[in-house]
Amino acid sequence: MRSARRVTAFADSVFGEMTRLAKLHKAVNLSQGFPDFEAPAAIKAAAAAAISRDQNQYAPPYGTPGLCEAIARDFTGRHGVPVVADEQVTVCCGSTEAMMAVMLACVDPGDEVIVFEPFYENYGPDAILAGATPRFVRLRAPDWAFDPDELTAAFSNRTRAIVINSPNNPTGKVFTRAELEIIAGLCQRWDAIAISDEIYEHIVFDGGTHVPIASLPGMAERTVTTSGLSKTFSVTGWRIGWAIAPAALTGGIRKIHDFLTVAAPTPFQEAGAVALAMPDQVFTTLAADYQSKRDLLLGILERQGFTCYKPAGAYYLMADVSRFGFDNDADFAQYLIRDIGVATIPGSSFYIDPSAAPQTVRFCFSKRDETLHEAGRRLARLPVSATDRA
Ligand code: GLN
């Protein structure tokens, strides 16, 4: 027996595998992006209360009215973009499902989808499963800027969509308004849609701001924005995400979502409505706490001789590891897990051709300070240079 051909068109996900290896080798797990600290008590209580009230059956397929309204109100309130919950919001099982549903609903076989590289690993496979061809445009260190000429050359009348992820996983880049204006201009010129993954929208540092591309002139009608509860409220296991789309695209997204999963978990949607109504203070504290974790990890890594690219948002830090003298970053990541006891994600897994990628690893700093300190103690065992390695 053999699997369908489509499953051979892309590799296995690296994240769960690195967490498995971290457990196996008892390594400090700075690989897969999830917090090792508690979720806010108020939202845990809201989920538990919904279960006790017996809100345990299917939710309406497109989301509970309370959560859909909260999502629309929150987006309009923060960004001034009108959103009609009934016509534009689809709640999915995580923003991962939302991205897949959006791709299947909006992209045709033969279309091209532009993806910035390094990329969060789902975008390529999502495009491929929709029958489309991903086209990669590089973000280059140290500031992870794109070359506007390269981006312009990637667009054509085959381009159906571009995926944007800001704040960005894995680089920590926060796209500037000027950069988004270039992207918006190209989308308008080529009649393409922007699919904007904004799951780290509240995690921005150093007084920076997150600009959703849907808020740029003329873009609301050609942008699908995805986000979710996972990163903002430290509940990656709840699987509550959503898509906000123009009404003309929402029907298709809902249809796909209904056949994929019917509906997202009811009690967690109830808790989501409570979460989104939390006071602004919660979101500013979140960003400040993550900024101090970033600075803590940055200090640790720089002391150990890593060349770090300081993230402006999200909760990952990319570090160049070429000076450690390994053949490639995957080998270095294996050495870090087995011999040093720290799990990371090899940066080359965020590139279509790992052999053409810079040698980096991604550290996740969504961890308790003591976890980061423990990683620091272990990393202190790293040899100062390649020649010192036994
Ligand atoms: N978003 C998280 C990361 O980038 C987890 C992804 C996953 O487990 N698929 O590490």
Short mmCIF file of C-alpha atoms and ligand atoms in Angstrom, two decimals:
data_model
loop_
_atom_site.label_atom_id
_atom_site.label_comp_id
_atom_site.label_asym_id
_atom_site.label_seq_id
_atom_site.Cartn_x
_atom_site.Cartn_y
_atom_site.Cartn_z
CA MET A 1 0.00 0.00 0.00
CA ARG A 2 1.11 3.52 -0.59
CA SER A 3 -0.03 6.93 0.59
CA ALA A 4 -1.46 9.48 -1.78
CA ARG A 5 1.14 11.33 -3.86
CA ARG A 6 0.29 14.66 -2.25
CA VAL A 7 1.83 13.64 1.08
CA THR A 8 5.21 13.19 -0.55
CA ALA A 9 5.29 16.81 -1.70
CA PHE A 10 6.49 18.16 1.64
CA ALA A 11 8.44 17.06 4.72
CA ASP A 12 7.19 16.11 8.19
CA SER A 13 6.73 18.91 10.70
CA VAL A 14 9.88 19.55 12.69
CA PHE A 15 8.30 21.03 15.86
CA GLY A 16 6.67 18.01 17.48
CA GLU A 17 9.74 15.93 16.63
CA MET A 18 12.08 18.32 18.43
CA THR A 19 9.83 18.29 21.50
CA ARG A 20 9.91 14.47 21.40
CA LEU A 21 13.72 14.51 21.23
CA ALA A 22 13.87 17.08 24.04
CA LYS A 23 11.91 14.70 26.29
CA LEU A 24 14.01 11.72 25.23
CA HIS A 25 17.28 13.48 26.05
CA LYS A 26 15.90 15.40 29.05
CA ALA A 27 16.89 18.63 27.32
CA VAL A 28 15.57 22.08 28.22
CA ASN A 29 12.98 22.52 25.49
CA LEU A 30 13.45 25.83 23.67
CA SER A 31 12.28 24.29 20.39
CA GLN A 32 8.51 24.15 19.83
CA GLY A 33 6.78 27.46 20.48
CA PHE A 34 4.61 27.05 23.56
CA PRO A 35 4.77 28.50 27.05
CA ASP A 36 5.85 26.40 30.04
CA PHE A 37 4.02 28.78 32.39
CA GLU A 38 0.40 29.09 33.44
CA ALA A 39 -2.46 30.51 31.41
CA PRO A 40 -4.41 33.40 33.01
CA ALA A 41 -6.64 32.14 35.87
CA ALA A 42 -9.71 34.05 34.67
CA ILE A 43 -9.83 32.31 31.32
CA LYS A 44 -9.16 28.87 32.78
CA ALA A 45 -12.09 29.49 35.13
CA ALA A 46 -14.26 30.58 32.19
CA ALA A 47 -13.49 27.34 30.29
CA ALA A 48 -14.13 25.19 33.37
CA ALA A 49 -17.41 27.03 34.03
CA ALA A 50 -18.56 26.46 30.44
CA ILE A 51 -17.88 22.73 30.79
CA SER A 52 -19.78 22.66 34.11
CA ARG A 53 -22.70 24.52 32.51
CA ASP A 54 -22.71 21.70 29.97
CA GLN A 55 -21.70 23.73 26.99
CA ASN A 56 -20.20 20.53 25.68
CA GLN A 57 -21.88 20.02 22.32
CA TYR A 58 -21.06 21.32 18.86
CA ALA A 59 -20.75 25.06 18.61
CA PRO A 60 -22.30 26.76 15.57
CA PRO A 61 -19.85 25.80 12.79
CA TYR A 62 -18.51 29.31 12.24
CA GLY A 63 -18.06 30.06 15.94
CA THR A 64 -20.10 30.89 19.03
CA PRO A 65 -21.89 34.24 18.67
CA GLY A 66 -20.05 35.55 21.76
CA LEU A 67 -16.60 34.80 20.39
CA CYS A 68 -17.35 35.95 16.84
CA GLU A 69 -18.66 39.27 18.16
CA ALA A 70 -15.65 39.63 20.46
CA ILE A 71 -13.23 39.00 17.56
CA ALA A 72 -14.97 41.56 15.35
CA ARG A 73 -15.17 44.15 18.16
CA ASP A 74 -11.53 43.65 19.11
CA PHE A 75 -10.19 44.02 15.55
CA THR A 76 -12.33 47.07 14.79
CA GLY A 77 -11.53 48.64 18.15
CA ARG A 78 -7.77 48.31 17.79
CA HIS A 79 -7.35 48.92 14.07
CA GLY A 80 -10.38 50.92 12.93
CA VAL A 81 -11.27 48.31 10.30
CA PRO A 82 -15.02 47.53 10.28
CA VAL A 83 -15.70 43.80 10.72
CA VAL A 84 -19.21 42.27 10.62
CA ALA A 85 -19.06 39.11 12.75
CA ASP A 86 -21.89 37.30 10.95
CA GLU A 87 -20.36 37.88 7.54
CA GLN A 88 -16.63 37.90 8.06
CA VAL A 89 -15.47 35.78 11.00
CA THR A 90 -14.82 32.02 10.98
CA VAL A 91 -13.59 30.37 14.17
CA CYS A 92 -11.38 27.36 13.48
CA CYS A 93 -9.37 24.72 15.37
CA GLY A 94 -6.33 26.92 15.79
CA SER A 95 -4.99 29.43 13.31
CA THR A 96 -3.30 26.41 11.71
CA GLU A 97 -6.66 25.12 10.53
CA ALA A 98 -7.72 28.66 9.64
CA MET A 99 -4.69 29.02 7.34
CA MET A 100 -5.39 25.67 5.66
CA ALA A 101 -9.10 26.49 5.22
CA VAL A 102 -8.23 29.92 3.79
CA MET A 103 -5.76 28.43 1.35
CA LEU A 104 -8.20 25.73 0.18
CA ALA A 105 -11.00 28.27 -0.13
CA CYS A 106 -9.10 31.05 -1.89
CA VAL A 107 -6.40 29.46 -4.04
CA ASP A 108 -6.82 27.33 -7.18
CA PRO A 109 -4.61 24.59 -8.59
CA GLY A 110 -2.02 26.23 -10.82
CA ASP A 111 -2.00 29.49 -8.86
CA GLU A 112 1.15 30.80 -7.20
CA VAL A 113 1.37 31.82 -3.57
CA ILE A 114 4.26 34.04 -2.48
CA VAL A 115 5.84 33.09 0.85
CA PHE A 116 8.65 34.92 2.63
CA GLU A 117 11.60 32.73 3.58
CA PRO A 118 12.54 31.81 6.30
CA PHE A 119 8.91 30.78 6.77
CA TYR A 120 6.71 29.22 9.38
CA GLU A 121 6.62 25.70 8.03
CA ASN A 122 2.88 25.37 7.27
CA TYR A 123 2.55 27.91 4.49
CA GLY A 124 4.30 25.88 1.76
CA PRO A 125 2.42 22.61 2.49
CA ASP A 126 -0.87 24.54 2.78
CA ALA A 127 -0.33 26.03 -0.68
CA ILE A 128 0.71 22.66 -2.11
CA LEU A 129 -2.36 20.92 -0.65
CA ALA A 130 -4.47 23.56 -2.40
CA GLY A 131 -2.73 22.57 -5.65
CA ALA A 132 -0.80 25.83 -5.85
CA THR A 133 2.92 26.47 -6.18
CA PRO A 134 4.67 28.39 -3.41
CA ARG A 135 7.19 31.04 -4.59
CA PHE A 136 9.75 32.07 -2.03
CA VAL A 137 11.17 35.53 -1.44
CA ARG A 138 14.06 35.90 1.01
CA LEU A 139 14.11 37.93 4.19
CA ARG A 140 17.78 38.61 4.91
CA ALA A 141 19.56 39.04 8.24
CA PRO A 142 20.33 41.10 10.22
CA ASP A 143 17.03 43.01 9.92
CA TRP A 144 15.23 40.41 7.79
CA ALA A 145 14.28 42.97 5.13
CA PHE A 146 13.13 41.86 1.70
CA ASP A 147 14.48 43.24 -1.55
CA PRO A 148 11.56 45.16 -3.13
CA ASP A 149 12.84 44.30 -6.62
CA GLU A 150 12.93 40.61 -5.79
CA LEU A 151 9.39 40.79 -4.42
CA THR A 152 8.16 42.73 -7.46
CA ALA A 153 9.70 40.11 -9.74
CA ALA A 154 7.93 37.31 -7.86
CA PHE A 155 4.47 38.74 -8.63
CA SER A 156 2.77 37.93 -11.94
CA ASN A 157 -0.70 37.21 -13.25
CA ARG A 158 -0.30 33.71 -11.77
CA THR A 159 -0.04 35.14 -8.25
CA ARG A 160 -3.19 34.54 -6.26
CA ALA A 161 -1.94 35.31 -2.77
CA ILE A 162 0.96 36.36 -0.59
CA VAL A 163 1.38 35.09 2.96
CA ILE A 164 2.60 37.62 5.51
CA ASN A 165 3.45 36.73 9.09
CA SER A 166 4.08 39.75 11.27
CA PRO A 167 5.32 39.66 14.02
CA ASN A 168 7.27 36.93 12.31
CA ASN A 169 8.05 33.37 13.22
CA PRO A 170 10.97 32.48 13.17
CA THR A 171 12.82 35.79 12.73
CA GLY A 172 11.03 38.14 15.14
CA LYS A 173 10.74 40.70 12.34
CA VAL A 174 7.87 43.18 12.61
CA PHE A 175 6.98 44.42 9.12
CA THR A 176 6.99 48.22 8.89
CA ARG A 177 4.13 50.21 7.41
CA ALA A 178 6.39 51.12 4.47
CA GLU A 179 7.11 47.44 3.77
CA LEU A 180 3.42 46.59 4.00
CA GLU A 181 2.63 49.44 1.60
CA ILE A 182 4.95 47.87 -0.99
CA ILE A 183 3.20 44.51 -0.53
CA ALA A 184 -0.25 46.15 -0.67
CA GLY A 185 0.65 47.97 -3.90
CA LEU A 186 1.72 44.70 -5.53
CA CYS A 187 -1.44 42.90 -4.34
CA GLN A 188 -3.55 45.66 -5.88
CA ARG A 189 -1.56 45.74 -9.11
CA TRP A 190 -1.83 41.96 -9.61
CA ASP A 191 -5.29 41.49 -8.06
CA ALA A 192 -3.86 39.15 -5.40
CA ILE A 193 -4.98 38.63 -1.83
CA ALA A 194 -2.92 39.06 1.32
CA ILE A 195 -3.17 36.22 3.81
CA SER A 196 -1.88 37.75 7.01
CA ASP A 197 -0.99 35.47 9.93
CA GLU A 198 -1.08 37.77 12.97
CA ILE A 199 -0.95 35.17 15.74
CA TYR A 200 1.83 37.16 17.55
CA GLU A 201 -0.04 40.48 17.17
CA HIS A 202 0.28 41.40 20.86
CA ILE A 203 3.94 40.48 21.24
CA VAL A 204 5.86 43.53 19.98
CA PHE A 205 8.89 45.06 21.74
CA ASP A 206 10.71 48.35 22.26
CA GLY A 207 7.63 50.54 21.70
CA GLY A 208 7.05 49.18 18.19
CA THR A 209 3.59 48.71 16.73
CA HIS A 210 1.89 45.91 14.90
CA VAL A 211 0.30 47.13 11.67
CA PRO A 212 -2.27 44.76 10.14
CA ILE A 213 -2.14 44.93 6.35
CA ALA A 214 -5.98 44.94 6.35
CA SER A 215 -5.78 48.47 7.81
CA LEU A 216 -3.98 49.89 4.76
CA PRO A 217 -6.11 51.78 2.20
CA GLY A 218 -7.88 49.42 -0.20
CA MET A 219 -6.63 46.28 1.56
CA ALA A 220 -9.56 45.24 3.81
CA GLU A 221 -11.40 43.89 0.76
CA ARG A 222 -8.42 41.76 -0.32
CA THR A 223 -6.98 40.59 3.01
CA VAL A 224 -7.67 37.53 5.10
CA THR A 225 -6.31 37.95 8.62
CA THR A 226 -5.73 34.91 10.81
CA SER A 227 -5.04 34.90 14.52
CA GLY A 228 -6.04 33.02 17.65
CA LEU A 229 -5.89 32.62 21.41
CA SER A 230 -2.80 30.38 21.55
CA LYS A 231 0.04 32.85 21.84
CA THR A 232 -1.70 35.83 23.43
CA PHE A 233 -3.31 33.81 26.21
CA SER A 234 -0.78 30.97 26.53
CA VAL A 235 -3.29 28.27 25.55
CA THR A 236 -1.72 26.57 22.52
CA GLY A 237 -3.52 23.33 23.41
CA TRP A 238 -7.00 24.84 23.23
CA ARG A 239 -6.89 25.11 19.44
CA ILE A 240 -8.93 28.26 19.01
CA GLY A 241 -8.03 30.36 15.99
CA TRP A 242 -9.93 32.38 13.43
CA ALA A 243 -10.01 34.01 10.04
CA ILE A 244 -11.37 37.49 9.38
CA ALA A 245 -12.11 37.77 5.67
CA PRO A 246 -14.09 39.88 3.21
CA ALA A 247 -17.69 38.60 3.05
CA ALA A 248 -17.07 37.44 -0.54
CA LEU A 249 -14.40 34.98 0.66
CA THR A 250 -15.99 33.98 3.97
CA GLY A 251 -18.59 31.63 2.46
CA GLY A 252 -15.86 29.46 0.94
CA ILE A 253 -13.71 29.50 4.08
CA ARG A 254 -16.69 28.46 6.22
CA LYS A 255 -17.62 25.67 3.84
CA ILE A 256 -14.10 24.19 3.95
CA HIS A 257 -13.86 24.63 7.73
CA ASP A 258 -17.21 22.89 8.28
CA PHE A 259 -16.07 19.84 6.31
CA LEU A 260 -12.64 19.77 7.94
CA THR A 261 -13.64 19.99 11.61
CA VAL A 262 -17.32 21.10 11.95
CA ALA A 263 -16.52 23.47 14.78
CA ALA A 264 -13.86 24.46 17.30
CA PRO A 265 -14.27 23.32 20.96
CA THR A 266 -17.31 25.02 22.52
CA PRO A 267 -16.05 25.63 26.10
CA PHE A 268 -12.80 27.14 24.88
CA GLN A 269 -14.71 29.48 22.57
CA GLU A 270 -16.74 30.61 25.57
CA ALA A 271 -13.49 31.30 27.42
CA GLY A 272 -12.14 33.07 24.34
CA ALA A 273 -14.89 35.66 24.52
CA VAL A 274 -13.85 36.36 28.12
CA ALA A 275 -10.18 36.50 27.12
CA LEU A 276 -10.67 39.08 24.36
CA ALA A 277 -12.60 41.35 26.74
CA MET A 278 -9.71 41.52 29.21
CA PRO A 279 -8.41 45.02 29.99
CA ASP A 280 -5.67 46.55 27.79
CA GLN A 281 -3.26 46.24 30.71
CA VAL A 282 -3.15 42.46 30.17
CA PHE A 283 -1.81 42.93 26.65
CA THR A 284 0.79 45.55 27.59
CA THR A 285 2.01 43.36 30.46
CA LEU A 286 2.26 40.40 28.09
CA ALA A 287 4.50 42.35 25.70
CA ALA A 288 6.64 43.74 28.55
CA ASP A 289 7.09 40.28 30.11
CA TYR A 290 8.15 38.82 26.78
CA GLN A 291 10.53 41.70 26.17
CA SER A 292 12.30 40.94 29.44
CA LYS A 293 12.47 37.24 28.50
CA ARG A 294 13.94 38.21 25.14
CA ASP A 295 16.57 40.32 26.87
CA LEU A 296 17.36 37.53 29.32
CA LEU A 297 17.88 34.98 26.54
CA LEU A 298 19.78 37.47 24.40
CA GLY A 299 22.24 38.08 27.27
CA ILE A 300 22.72 34.35 27.83
CA LEU A 301 23.32 33.59 24.15
CA GLU A 302 25.64 36.52 23.53
CA ARG A 303 27.75 35.48 26.53
CA GLN A 304 28.09 32.04 24.92
CA GLY A 305 29.31 33.48 21.64
CA PHE A 306 26.16 33.23 19.53
CA THR A 307 25.58 35.94 16.95
CA CYS A 308 21.98 36.90 17.72
CA TYR A 309 19.43 38.70 15.59
CA LYS A 310 17.46 40.68 18.16
CA PRO A 311 13.74 40.06 17.59
CA ALA A 312 11.35 43.03 17.45
CA GLY A 313 8.35 40.80 18.20
CA ALA A 314 6.97 37.24 18.58
CA TYR A 315 8.75 34.85 20.95
CA TYR A 316 11.65 33.38 19.03
CA LEU A 317 15.27 34.36 18.61
CA MET A 318 17.37 33.36 15.61
CA ALA A 319 21.09 32.98 16.22
CA ASP A 320 23.88 32.35 13.74
CA VAL A 321 25.83 29.21 14.68
CA SER A 322 28.38 29.00 11.88
CA ARG A 323 31.27 29.76 14.26
CA PHE A 324 30.75 26.47 16.13
CA GLY A 325 32.25 24.59 13.20
CA PHE A 326 29.53 22.07 12.38
CA ASP A 327 28.72 20.99 8.82
CA ASN A 328 25.19 22.32 9.13
CA ASP A 329 22.73 23.67 11.68
CA ALA A 330 20.78 20.39 11.93
CA ASP A 331 23.96 18.65 13.18
CA PHE A 332 24.56 21.50 15.62
CA ALA A 333 20.97 21.26 16.92
CA GLN A 334 21.41 17.49 17.44
CA TYR A 335 24.65 18.16 19.35
CA LEU A 336 22.89 20.78 21.48
CA ILE A 337 20.13 18.36 22.43
CA ARG A 338 22.29 15.29 23.08
CA ASP A 339 25.50 16.73 24.51
CA ILE A 340 24.50 20.09 25.95
CA GLY A 341 20.87 19.41 26.88
CA VAL A 342 19.11 22.28 25.11
CA ALA A 343 16.56 21.75 22.32
CA THR A 344 16.19 24.28 19.49
CA ILE A 345 14.85 24.25 15.95
CA PRO A 346 17.50 24.17 13.18
CA GLY A 347 17.00 27.37 11.21
CA SER A 348 17.43 25.59 7.88
CA SER A 349 14.06 23.88 8.42
CA PHE A 350 12.49 27.28 7.71
CA TYR A 351 14.02 27.30 4.20
CA ILE A 352 12.90 25.44 1.08
CA ASP A 353 16.49 24.40 0.32
CA PRO A 354 18.20 23.77 3.67
CA SER A 355 21.61 23.55 1.98
CA ALA A 356 21.23 27.15 0.76
CA ALA A 357 20.15 28.47 4.18
CA PRO A 358 22.33 30.44 6.57
CA GLN A 359 23.47 28.35 9.57
CA THR A 360 21.12 29.38 12.35
CA VAL A 361 19.05 27.88 15.14
CA ARG A 362 15.80 29.20 16.58
CA PHE A 363 15.40 29.52 20.34
CA CYS A 364 11.93 29.95 21.85
CA PHE A 365 11.80 32.26 24.87
CA SER A 366 8.19 31.63 25.83
CA LYS A 367 9.47 30.01 29.00
CA ARG A 368 9.76 30.69 32.72
CA ASP A 369 12.85 32.71 33.62
CA GLU A 370 14.19 29.71 35.56
CA THR A 371 13.89 27.57 32.40
CA LEU A 372 15.91 30.15 30.46
CA HIS A 373 18.50 30.30 33.29
CA GLU A 374 18.79 26.51 33.27
CA ALA A 375 19.34 26.62 29.49
CA GLY A 376 22.03 29.25 30.16
CA ARG A 377 23.80 27.00 32.68
CA ARG A 378 23.84 24.18 30.15
CA LEU A 379 24.94 26.38 27.26
CA ALA A 380 27.88 27.52 29.40
CA ARG A 381 29.32 24.04 28.70
CA LEU A 382 29.61 24.89 25.00
CA PRO A 383 33.21 25.00 23.82
CA VAL A 384 34.41 28.51 23.10
CA SER A 385 35.48 27.52 19.59
CA ALA A 386 35.12 24.56 17.25
CA THR A 387 38.67 23.41 17.96
CA ASP A 388 37.93 23.14 21.71
CA ARG A 389 35.28 20.50 21.06
CA ALA A 390 36.28 17.04 22.20
N1 GLN B 1 4.01 27.80 16.37
C1 GLN B 1 4.87 26.95 17.13
C2 GLN B 1 6.30 27.01 16.61
O1 GLN B 1 6.57 27.66 15.68
C3 GLN B 1 4.40 25.51 17.18
C4 GLN B 1 4.08 24.94 15.86
C5 GLN B 1 3.70 23.50 15.84
O2 GLN B 1 3.78 22.77 16.80
N2 GLN B 1 3.30 23.08 14.69
O3 GLN B 1 7.16 26.39 17.16
#
